PDB file of C-alpha atoms in Angstrom:
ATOM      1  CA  UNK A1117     -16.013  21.547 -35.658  1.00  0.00           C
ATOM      2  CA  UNK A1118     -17.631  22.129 -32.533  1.00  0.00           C
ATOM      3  CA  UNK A1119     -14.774  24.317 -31.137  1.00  0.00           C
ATOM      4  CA  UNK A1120     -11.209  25.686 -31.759  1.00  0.00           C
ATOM      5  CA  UNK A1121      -8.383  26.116 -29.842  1.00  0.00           C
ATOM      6  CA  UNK A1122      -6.410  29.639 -29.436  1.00  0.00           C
ATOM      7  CA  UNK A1123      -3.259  29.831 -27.339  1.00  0.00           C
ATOM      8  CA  UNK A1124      -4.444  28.134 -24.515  1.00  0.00           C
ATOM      9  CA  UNK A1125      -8.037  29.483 -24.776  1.00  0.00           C
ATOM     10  CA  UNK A1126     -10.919  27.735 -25.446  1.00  0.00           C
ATOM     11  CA  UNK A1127     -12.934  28.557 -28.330  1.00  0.00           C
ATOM     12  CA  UNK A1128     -16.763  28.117 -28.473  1.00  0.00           C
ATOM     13  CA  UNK A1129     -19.285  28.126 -31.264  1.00  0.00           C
ATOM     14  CA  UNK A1130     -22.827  27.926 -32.467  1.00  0.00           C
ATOM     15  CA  UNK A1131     -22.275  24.224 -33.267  1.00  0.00           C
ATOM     16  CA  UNK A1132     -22.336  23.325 -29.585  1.00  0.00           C
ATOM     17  CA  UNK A1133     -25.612  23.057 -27.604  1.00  0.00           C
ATOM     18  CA  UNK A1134     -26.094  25.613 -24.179  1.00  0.00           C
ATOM     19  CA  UNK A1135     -25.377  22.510 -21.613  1.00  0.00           C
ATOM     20  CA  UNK A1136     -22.256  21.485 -23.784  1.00  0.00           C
ATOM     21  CA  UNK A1137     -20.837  25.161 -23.703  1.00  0.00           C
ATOM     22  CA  UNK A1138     -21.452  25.334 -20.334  1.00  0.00           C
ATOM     23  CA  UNK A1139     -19.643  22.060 -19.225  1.00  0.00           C
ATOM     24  CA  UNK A1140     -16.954  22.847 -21.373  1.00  0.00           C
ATOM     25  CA  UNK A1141     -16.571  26.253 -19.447  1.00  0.00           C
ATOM     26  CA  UNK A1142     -16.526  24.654 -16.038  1.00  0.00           C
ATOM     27  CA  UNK A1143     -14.083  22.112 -16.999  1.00  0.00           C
ATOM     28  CA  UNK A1144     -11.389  24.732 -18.111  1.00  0.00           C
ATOM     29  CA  UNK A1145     -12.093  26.950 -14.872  1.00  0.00           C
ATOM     30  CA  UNK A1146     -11.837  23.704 -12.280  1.00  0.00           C
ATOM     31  CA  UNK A1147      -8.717  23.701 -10.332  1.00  0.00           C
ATOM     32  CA  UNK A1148      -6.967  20.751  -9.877  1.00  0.00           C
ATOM     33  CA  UNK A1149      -7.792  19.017  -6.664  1.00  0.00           C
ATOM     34  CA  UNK A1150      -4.525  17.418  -5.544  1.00  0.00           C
ATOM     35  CA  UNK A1151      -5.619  16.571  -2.036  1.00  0.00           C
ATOM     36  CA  UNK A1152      -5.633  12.627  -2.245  1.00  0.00           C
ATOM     37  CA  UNK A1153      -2.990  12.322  -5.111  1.00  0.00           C
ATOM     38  CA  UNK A1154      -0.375  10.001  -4.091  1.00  0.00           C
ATOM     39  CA  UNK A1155       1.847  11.465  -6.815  1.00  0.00           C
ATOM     40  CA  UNK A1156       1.538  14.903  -6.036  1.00  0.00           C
ATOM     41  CA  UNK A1157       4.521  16.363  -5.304  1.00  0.00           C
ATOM     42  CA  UNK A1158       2.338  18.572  -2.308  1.00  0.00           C
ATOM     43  CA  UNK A1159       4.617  19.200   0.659  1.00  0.00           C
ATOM     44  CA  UNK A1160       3.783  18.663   4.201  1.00  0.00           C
ATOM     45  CA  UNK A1161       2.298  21.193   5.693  1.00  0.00           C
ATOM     46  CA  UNK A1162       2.258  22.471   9.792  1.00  0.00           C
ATOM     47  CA  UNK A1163      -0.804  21.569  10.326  1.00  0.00           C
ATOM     48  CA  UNK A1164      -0.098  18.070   8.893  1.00  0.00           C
ATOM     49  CA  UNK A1165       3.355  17.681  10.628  1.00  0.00           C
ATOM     50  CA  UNK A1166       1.308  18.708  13.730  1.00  0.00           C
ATOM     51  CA  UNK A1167      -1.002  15.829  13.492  1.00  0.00           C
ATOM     52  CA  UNK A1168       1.776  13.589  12.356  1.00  0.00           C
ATOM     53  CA  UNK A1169       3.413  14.662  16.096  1.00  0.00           C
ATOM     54  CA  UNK A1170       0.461  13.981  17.818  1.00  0.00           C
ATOM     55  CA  UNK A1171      -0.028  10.556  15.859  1.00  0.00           C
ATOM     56  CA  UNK A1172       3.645   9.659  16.943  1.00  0.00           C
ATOM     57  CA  UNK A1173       3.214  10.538  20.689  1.00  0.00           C
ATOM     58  CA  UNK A1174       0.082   8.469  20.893  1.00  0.00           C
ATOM     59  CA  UNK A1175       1.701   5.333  19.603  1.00  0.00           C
ATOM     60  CA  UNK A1176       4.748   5.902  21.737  1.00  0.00           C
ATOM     61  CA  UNK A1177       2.258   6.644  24.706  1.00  0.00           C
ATOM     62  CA  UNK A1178       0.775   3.726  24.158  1.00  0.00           C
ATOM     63  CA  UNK A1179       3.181   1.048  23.171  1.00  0.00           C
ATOM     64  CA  UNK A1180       4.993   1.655  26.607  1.00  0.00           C
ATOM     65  CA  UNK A1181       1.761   1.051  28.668  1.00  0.00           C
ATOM     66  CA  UNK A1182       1.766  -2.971  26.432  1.00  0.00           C
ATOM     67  CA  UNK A1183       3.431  -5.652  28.628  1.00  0.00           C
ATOM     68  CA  UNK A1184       7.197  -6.350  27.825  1.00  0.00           C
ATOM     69  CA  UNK A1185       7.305  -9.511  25.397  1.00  0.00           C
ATOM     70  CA  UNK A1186       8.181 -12.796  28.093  1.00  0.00           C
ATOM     71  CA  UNK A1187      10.542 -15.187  26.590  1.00  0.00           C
ATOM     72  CA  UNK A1188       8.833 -17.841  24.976  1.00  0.00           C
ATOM     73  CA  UNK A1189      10.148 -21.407  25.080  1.00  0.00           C
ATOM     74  CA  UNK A1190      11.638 -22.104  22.190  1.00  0.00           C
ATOM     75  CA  UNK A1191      14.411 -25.422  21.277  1.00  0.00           C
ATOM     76  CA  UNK A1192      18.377 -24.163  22.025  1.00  0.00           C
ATOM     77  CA  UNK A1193      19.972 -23.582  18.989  1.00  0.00           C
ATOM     78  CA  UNK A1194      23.045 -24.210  20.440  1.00  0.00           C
ATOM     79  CA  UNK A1195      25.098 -24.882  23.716  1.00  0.00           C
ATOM     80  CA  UNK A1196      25.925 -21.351  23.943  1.00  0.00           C
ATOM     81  CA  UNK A1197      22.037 -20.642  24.100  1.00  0.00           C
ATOM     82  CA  UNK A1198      21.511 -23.337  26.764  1.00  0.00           C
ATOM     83  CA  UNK A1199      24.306 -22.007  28.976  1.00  0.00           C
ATOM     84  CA  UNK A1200      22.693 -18.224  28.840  1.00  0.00           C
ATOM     85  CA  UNK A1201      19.395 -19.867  29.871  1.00  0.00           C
ATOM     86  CA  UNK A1202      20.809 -22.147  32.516  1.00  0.00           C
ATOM     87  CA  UNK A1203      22.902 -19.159  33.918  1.00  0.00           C
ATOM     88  CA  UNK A1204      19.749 -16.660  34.123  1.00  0.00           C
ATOM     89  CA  UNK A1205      17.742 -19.749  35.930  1.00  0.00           C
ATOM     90  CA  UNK A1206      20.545 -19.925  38.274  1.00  0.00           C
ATOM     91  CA  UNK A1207      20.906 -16.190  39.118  1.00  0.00           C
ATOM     92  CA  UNK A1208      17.186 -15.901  39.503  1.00  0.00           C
ATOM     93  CA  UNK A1209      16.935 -19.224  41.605  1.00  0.00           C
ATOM     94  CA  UNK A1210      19.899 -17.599  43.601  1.00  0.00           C
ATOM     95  CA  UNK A1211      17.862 -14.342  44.313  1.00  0.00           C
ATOM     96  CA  UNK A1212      15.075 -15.788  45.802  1.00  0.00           C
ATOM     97  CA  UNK A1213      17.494 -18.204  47.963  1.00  0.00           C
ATOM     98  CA  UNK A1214      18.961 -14.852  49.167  1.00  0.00           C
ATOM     99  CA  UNK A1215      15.401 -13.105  50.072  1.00  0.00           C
ATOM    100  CA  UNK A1216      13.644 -16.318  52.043  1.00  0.00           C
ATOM    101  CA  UNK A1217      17.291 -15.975  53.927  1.00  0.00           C
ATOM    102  CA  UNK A1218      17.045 -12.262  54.614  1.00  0.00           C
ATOM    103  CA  UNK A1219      12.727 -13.348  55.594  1.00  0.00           C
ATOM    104  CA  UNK A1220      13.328 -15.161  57.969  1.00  0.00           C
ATOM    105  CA  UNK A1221      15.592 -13.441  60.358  1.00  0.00           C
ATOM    106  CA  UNK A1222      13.131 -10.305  59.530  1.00  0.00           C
ATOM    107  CA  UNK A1223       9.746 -12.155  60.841  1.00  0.00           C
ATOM    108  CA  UNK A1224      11.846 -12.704  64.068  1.00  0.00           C
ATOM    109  CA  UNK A1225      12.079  -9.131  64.145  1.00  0.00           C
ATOM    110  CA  UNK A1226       8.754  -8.426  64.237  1.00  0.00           C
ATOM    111  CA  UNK A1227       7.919 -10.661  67.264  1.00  0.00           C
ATOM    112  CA  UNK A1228      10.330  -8.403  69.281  1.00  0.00           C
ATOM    113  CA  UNK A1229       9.496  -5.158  71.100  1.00  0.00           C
ATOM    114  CA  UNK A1230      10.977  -1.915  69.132  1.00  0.00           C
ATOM    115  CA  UNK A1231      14.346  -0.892  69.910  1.00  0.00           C
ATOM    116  CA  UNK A1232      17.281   0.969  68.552  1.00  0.00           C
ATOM    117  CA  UNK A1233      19.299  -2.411  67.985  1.00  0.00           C
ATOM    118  CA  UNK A1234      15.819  -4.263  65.925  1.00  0.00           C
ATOM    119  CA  UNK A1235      15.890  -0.863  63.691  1.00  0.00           C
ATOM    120  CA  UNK A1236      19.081  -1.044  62.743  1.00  0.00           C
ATOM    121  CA  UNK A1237      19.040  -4.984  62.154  1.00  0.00           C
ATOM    122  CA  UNK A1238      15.436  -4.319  60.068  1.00  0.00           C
ATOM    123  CA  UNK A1239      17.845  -1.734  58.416  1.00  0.00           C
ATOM    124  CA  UNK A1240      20.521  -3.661  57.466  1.00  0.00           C
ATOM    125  CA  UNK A1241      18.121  -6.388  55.980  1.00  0.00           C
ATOM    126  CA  UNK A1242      16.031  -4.053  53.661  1.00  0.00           C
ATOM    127  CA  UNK A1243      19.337  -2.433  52.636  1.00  0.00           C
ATOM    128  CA  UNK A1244      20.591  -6.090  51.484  1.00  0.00           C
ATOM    129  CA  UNK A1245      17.025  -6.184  49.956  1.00  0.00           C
ATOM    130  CA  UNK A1246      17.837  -3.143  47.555  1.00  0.00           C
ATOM    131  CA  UNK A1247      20.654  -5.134  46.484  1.00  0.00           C
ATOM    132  CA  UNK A1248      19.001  -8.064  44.765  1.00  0.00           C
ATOM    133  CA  UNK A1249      17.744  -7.742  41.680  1.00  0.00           C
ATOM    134  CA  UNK A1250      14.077  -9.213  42.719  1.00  0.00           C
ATOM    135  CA  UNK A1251      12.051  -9.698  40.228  1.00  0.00           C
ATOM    136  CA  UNK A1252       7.970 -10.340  39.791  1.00  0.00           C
ATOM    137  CA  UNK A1253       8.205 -14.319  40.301  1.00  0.00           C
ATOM    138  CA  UNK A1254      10.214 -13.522  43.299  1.00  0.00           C
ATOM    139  CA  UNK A1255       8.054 -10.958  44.629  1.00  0.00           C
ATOM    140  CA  UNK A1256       5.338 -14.158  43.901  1.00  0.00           C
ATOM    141  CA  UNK A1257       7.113 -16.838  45.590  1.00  0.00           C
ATOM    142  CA  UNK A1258       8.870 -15.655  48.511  1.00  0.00           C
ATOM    143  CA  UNK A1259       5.693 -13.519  49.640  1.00  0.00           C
ATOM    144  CA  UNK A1260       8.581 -10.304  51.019  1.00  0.00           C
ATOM    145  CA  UNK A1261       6.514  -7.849  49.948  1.00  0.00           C
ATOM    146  CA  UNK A1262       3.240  -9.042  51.960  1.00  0.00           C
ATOM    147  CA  UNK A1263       5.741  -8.764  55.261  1.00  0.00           C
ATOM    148  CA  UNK A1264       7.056  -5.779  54.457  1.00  0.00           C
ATOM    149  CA  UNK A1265       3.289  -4.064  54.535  1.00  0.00           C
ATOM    150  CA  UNK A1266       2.769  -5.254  57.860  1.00  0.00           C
ATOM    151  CA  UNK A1267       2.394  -2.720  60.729  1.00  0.00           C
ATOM    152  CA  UNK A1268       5.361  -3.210  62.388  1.00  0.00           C
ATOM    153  CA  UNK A1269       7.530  -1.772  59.064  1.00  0.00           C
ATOM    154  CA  UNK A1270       4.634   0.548  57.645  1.00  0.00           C
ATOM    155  CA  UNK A1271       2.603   1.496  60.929  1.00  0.00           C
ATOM    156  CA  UNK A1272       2.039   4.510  62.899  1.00  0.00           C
ATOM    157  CA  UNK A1273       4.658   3.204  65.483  1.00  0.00           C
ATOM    158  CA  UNK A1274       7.318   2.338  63.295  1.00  0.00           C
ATOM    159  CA  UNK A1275      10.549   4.205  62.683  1.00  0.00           C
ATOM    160  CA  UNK A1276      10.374   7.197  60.621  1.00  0.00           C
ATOM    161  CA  UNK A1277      14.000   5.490  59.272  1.00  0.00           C
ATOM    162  CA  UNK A1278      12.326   2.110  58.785  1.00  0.00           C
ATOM    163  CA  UNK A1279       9.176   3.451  57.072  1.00  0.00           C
ATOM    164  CA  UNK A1280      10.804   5.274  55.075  1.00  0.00           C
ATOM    165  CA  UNK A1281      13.293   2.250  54.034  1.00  0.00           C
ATOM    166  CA  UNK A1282      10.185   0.124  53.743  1.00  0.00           C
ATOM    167  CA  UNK A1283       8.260   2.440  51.757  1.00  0.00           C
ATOM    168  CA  UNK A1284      10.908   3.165  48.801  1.00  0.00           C
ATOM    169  CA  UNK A1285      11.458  -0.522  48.646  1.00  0.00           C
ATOM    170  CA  UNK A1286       7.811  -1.210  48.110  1.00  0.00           C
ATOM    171  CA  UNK A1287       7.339   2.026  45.655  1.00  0.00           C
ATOM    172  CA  UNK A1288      10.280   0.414  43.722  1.00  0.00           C
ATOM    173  CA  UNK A1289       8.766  -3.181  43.432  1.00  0.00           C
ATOM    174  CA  UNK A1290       5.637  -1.874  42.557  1.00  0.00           C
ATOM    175  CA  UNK A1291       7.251   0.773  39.751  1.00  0.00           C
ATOM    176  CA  UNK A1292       9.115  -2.679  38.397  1.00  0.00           C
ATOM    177  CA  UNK A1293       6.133  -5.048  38.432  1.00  0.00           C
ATOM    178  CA  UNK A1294       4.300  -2.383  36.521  1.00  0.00           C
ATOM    179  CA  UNK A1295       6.989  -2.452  34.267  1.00  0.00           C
ATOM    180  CA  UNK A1296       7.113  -6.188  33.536  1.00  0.00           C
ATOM    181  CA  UNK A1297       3.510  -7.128  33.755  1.00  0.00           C
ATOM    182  CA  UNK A1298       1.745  -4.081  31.805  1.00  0.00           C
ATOM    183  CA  UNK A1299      -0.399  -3.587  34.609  1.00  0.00           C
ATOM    184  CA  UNK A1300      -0.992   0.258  34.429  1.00  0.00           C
ATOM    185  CA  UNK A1301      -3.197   2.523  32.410  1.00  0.00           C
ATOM    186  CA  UNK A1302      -1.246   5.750  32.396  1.00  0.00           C
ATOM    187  CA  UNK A1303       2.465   6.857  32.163  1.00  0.00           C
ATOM    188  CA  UNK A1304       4.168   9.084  34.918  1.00  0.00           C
ATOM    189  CA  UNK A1305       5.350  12.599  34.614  1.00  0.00           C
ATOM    190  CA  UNK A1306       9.055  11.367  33.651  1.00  0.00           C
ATOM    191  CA  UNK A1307       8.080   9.113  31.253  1.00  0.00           C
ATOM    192  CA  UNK A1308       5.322  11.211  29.596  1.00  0.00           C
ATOM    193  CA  UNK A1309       7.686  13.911  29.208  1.00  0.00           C
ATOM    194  CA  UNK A1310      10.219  11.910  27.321  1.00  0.00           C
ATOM    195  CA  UNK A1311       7.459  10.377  25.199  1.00  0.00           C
ATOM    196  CA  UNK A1312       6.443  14.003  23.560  1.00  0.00           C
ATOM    197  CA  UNK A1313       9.811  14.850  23.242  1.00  0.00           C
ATOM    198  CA  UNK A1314      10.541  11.375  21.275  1.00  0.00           C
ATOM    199  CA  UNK A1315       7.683  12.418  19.390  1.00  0.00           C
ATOM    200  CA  UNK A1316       8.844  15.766  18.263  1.00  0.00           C
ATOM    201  CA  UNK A1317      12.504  14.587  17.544  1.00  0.00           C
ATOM    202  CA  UNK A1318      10.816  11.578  15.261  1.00  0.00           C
ATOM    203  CA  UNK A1319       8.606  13.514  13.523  1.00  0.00           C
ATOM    204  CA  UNK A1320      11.901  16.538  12.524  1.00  0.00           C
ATOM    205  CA  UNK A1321      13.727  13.286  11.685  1.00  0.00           C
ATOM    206  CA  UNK A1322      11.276  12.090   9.141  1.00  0.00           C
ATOM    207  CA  UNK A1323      10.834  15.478   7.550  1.00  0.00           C
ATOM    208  CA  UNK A1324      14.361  16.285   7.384  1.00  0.00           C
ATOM    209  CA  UNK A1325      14.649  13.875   4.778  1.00  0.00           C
ATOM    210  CA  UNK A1326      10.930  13.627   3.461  1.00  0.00           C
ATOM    211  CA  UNK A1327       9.458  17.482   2.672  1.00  0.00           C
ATOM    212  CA  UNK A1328       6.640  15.569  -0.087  1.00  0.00           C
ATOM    213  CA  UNK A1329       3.478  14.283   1.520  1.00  0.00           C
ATOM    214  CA  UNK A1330       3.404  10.985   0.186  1.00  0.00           C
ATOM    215  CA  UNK A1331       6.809   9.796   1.450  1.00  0.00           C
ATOM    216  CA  UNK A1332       6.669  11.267   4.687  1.00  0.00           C
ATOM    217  CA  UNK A1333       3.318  10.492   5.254  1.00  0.00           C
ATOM    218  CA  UNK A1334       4.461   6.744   4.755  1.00  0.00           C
ATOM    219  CA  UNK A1335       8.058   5.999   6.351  1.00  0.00           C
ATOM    220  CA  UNK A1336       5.569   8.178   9.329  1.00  0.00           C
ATOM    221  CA  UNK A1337       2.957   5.145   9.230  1.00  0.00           C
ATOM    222  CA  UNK A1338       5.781   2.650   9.188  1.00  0.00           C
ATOM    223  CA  UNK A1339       7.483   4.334  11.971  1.00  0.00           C
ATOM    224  CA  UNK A1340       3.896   4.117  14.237  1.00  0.00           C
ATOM    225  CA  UNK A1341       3.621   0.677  12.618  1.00  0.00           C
ATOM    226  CA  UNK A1342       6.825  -0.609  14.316  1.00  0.00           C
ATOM    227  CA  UNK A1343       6.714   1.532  17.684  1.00  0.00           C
ATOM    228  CA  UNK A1344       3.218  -0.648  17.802  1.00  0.00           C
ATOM    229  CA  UNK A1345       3.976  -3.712  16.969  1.00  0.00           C
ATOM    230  CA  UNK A1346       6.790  -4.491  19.401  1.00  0.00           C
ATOM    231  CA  UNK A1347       7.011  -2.172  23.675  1.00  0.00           C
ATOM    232  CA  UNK A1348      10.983  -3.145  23.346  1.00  0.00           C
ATOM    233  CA  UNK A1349      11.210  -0.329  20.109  1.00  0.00           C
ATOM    234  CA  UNK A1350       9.831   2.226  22.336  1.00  0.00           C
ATOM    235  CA  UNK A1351      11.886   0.843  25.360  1.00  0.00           C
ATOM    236  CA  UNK A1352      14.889   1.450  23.243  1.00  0.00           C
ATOM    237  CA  UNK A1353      14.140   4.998  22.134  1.00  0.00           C
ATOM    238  CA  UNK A1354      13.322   6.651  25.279  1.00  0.00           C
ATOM    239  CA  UNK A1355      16.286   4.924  26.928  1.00  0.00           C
ATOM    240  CA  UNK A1356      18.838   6.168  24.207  1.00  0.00           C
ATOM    241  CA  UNK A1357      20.042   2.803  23.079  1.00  0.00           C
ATOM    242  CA  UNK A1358      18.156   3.228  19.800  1.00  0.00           C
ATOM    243  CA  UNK A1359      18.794   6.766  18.143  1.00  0.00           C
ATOM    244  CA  UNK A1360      15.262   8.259  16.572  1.00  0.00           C
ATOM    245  CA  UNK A1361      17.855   8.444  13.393  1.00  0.00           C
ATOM    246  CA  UNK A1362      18.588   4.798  12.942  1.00  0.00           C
ATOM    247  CA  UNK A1363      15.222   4.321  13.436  1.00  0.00           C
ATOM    248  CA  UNK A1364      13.747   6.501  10.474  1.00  0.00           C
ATOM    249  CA  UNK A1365      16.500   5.127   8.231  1.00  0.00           C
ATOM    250  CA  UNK A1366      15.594   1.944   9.029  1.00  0.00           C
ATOM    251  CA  UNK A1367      12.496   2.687   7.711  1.00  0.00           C
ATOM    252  CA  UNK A1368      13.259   4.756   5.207  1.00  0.00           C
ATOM    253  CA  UNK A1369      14.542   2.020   3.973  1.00  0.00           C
ATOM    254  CA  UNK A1370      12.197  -0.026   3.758  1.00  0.00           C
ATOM    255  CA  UNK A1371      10.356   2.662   1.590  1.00  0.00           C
ATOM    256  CA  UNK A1372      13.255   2.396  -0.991  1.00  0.00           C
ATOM    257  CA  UNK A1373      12.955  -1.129  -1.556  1.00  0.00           C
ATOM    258  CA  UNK A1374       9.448  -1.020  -1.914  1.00  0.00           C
ATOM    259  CA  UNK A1375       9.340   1.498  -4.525  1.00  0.00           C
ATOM    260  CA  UNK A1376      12.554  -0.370  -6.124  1.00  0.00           C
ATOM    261  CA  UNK A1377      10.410  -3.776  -6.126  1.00  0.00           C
ATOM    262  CA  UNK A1378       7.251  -1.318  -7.997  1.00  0.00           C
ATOM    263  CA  UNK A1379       9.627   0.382 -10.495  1.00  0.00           C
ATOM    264  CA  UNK A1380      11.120  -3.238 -11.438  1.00  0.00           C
ATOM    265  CA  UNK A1381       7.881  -4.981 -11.799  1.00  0.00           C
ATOM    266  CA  UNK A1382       6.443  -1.775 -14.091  1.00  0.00           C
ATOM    267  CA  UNK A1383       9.943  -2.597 -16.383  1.00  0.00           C
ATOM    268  CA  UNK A1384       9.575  -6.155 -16.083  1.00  0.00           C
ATOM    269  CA  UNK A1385       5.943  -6.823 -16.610  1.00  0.00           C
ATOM    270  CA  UNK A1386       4.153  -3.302 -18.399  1.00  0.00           C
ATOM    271  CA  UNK A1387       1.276  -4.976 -19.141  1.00  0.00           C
ATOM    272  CA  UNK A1388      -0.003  -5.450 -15.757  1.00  0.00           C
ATOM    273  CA  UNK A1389      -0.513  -1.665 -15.746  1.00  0.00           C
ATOM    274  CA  UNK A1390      -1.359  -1.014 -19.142  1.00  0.00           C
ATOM    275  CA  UNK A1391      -2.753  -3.922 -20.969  1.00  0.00           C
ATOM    276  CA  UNK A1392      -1.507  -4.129 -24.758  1.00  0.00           C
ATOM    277  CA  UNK A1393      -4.777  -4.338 -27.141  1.00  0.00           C
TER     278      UNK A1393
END
């Protein structure tokens, strides 16, 4: 024959022609590339659980800067649903009631000169202000934010106390239209912070349980897939009412039944991955 085998050592002879000795020769010194095996049983590496980090924050990062899900309209199931609905209409009719009551006594205001008793009236009403829970159709339709920019709250000549009143209840409007409507390009420092630190604690979650490549570099794509799809995931995380655990479980999961449904169709149907000739 053209060769023969001792131990594990390849055995050439005269039968075989120069190119065929020296492909056979390269064969048995190639090392196994392993790199895009999905069955290898390679482990993650730092560098990879690096990336993996970074890959997390970014889809963290940006799922908080997508605009909160409104409610859609959708048919009551039940009476219990229509009461809820009819209760938050109420309560948000009820706020603006409340801030077109407190406007009105506060555009008299401005028509009078400055004294100690308007400041503390103008006081009073913007503490009453912080008490509602206004909300972005309020802000819309009662117009309270357009008076409270006006010189008389914001100006040069008006009470450090009042400015100052003014100005946190504007920053705080703005911070919670932001919130609702999306409208912002970048996170702040607090939430920023919280987002790489979600990141990290994800990403020691998932390897905790998942050392291999393959399986951790999945239940990590289906984690970024979720924390994508939906701002309320993130919303959840970073405010501690979803635990990064629950969240890789749930996942994790997910993997199990998948590879479940595989192994059951290989027993089930074996031709489809080796036909029978």
């Amino acid at each position: 024959g053209g060769s023969r085998e001792v131990g594990s050592r390849i055995q050439l002879d005269g039968a075989w022609s120069f190119q065929a000795q020296l492909d056979a020769l390269r064969a048995c010194n190639r090392e196994e590339d392993w790199t895009f095996k999905e069955n290898s049983v390679k482990e993650v590496t730092d560098r990879g659980r690096t990336e993996a980090t970074a890959r997390l924050q970014k889809a963290l990062g940006e799922s908080q800067l997508m605009p909160r899900q409104k409610r859609k309209a959708i048919e009551l199931e039940n009476d219990e649903d229509r009461k809820i609905t009819e209760a938050m209409k109420a309560a948000e009719a009820d706020v603006r009631k409340h801030v077109r009551a407190l406007l009105a006594p506060l555009k008299d205001l401005e028509q009078v000169p400055r004294s100690a008793d308007s400041d503390a009236a103008a006081l009073a009403i913007f503490r009453q202000l912080r008490r509602l829970q206004v909300t972005v159709e309020c802000l819309k339709s009662t117009r309270i934010a357009a008076e409270l920019n006006k010189p008389r709250w914001r100006g040069a000549n008006a009470a450090p106390e009042v400015r100052n009143a003014v100005t946190s209840l504007i920053k705080g409007w703005r911070s919670m239209y932001r919130a609702e409507t999306g409208k912002s390009d970048v996170l702040d420092a607090t939430r920023a912070r919280k987002v790489r630190l979600q990141a990290v604690d994800l990403e020691e979650k998932i390897f905790a349980q998942y050392q291999r490549l393959k399986d951790y570099r999945r239940v990590m794509e289906l984690v970024t897939e979720e924390l994508m799809q939906c701002r309320d995931v993130s919303d959840r995380l970073l405010e501690g009412s979803l635990s990064g655990y629950d969240l890789v479980a749930k996942n994790a999961g997910r993997l199990r039944i998948a590879a479940r449904a595989v192994d059951v169709v290989d027993v089930e149907e074996p031709e489809l991955a080796q036909p029978v000739i």
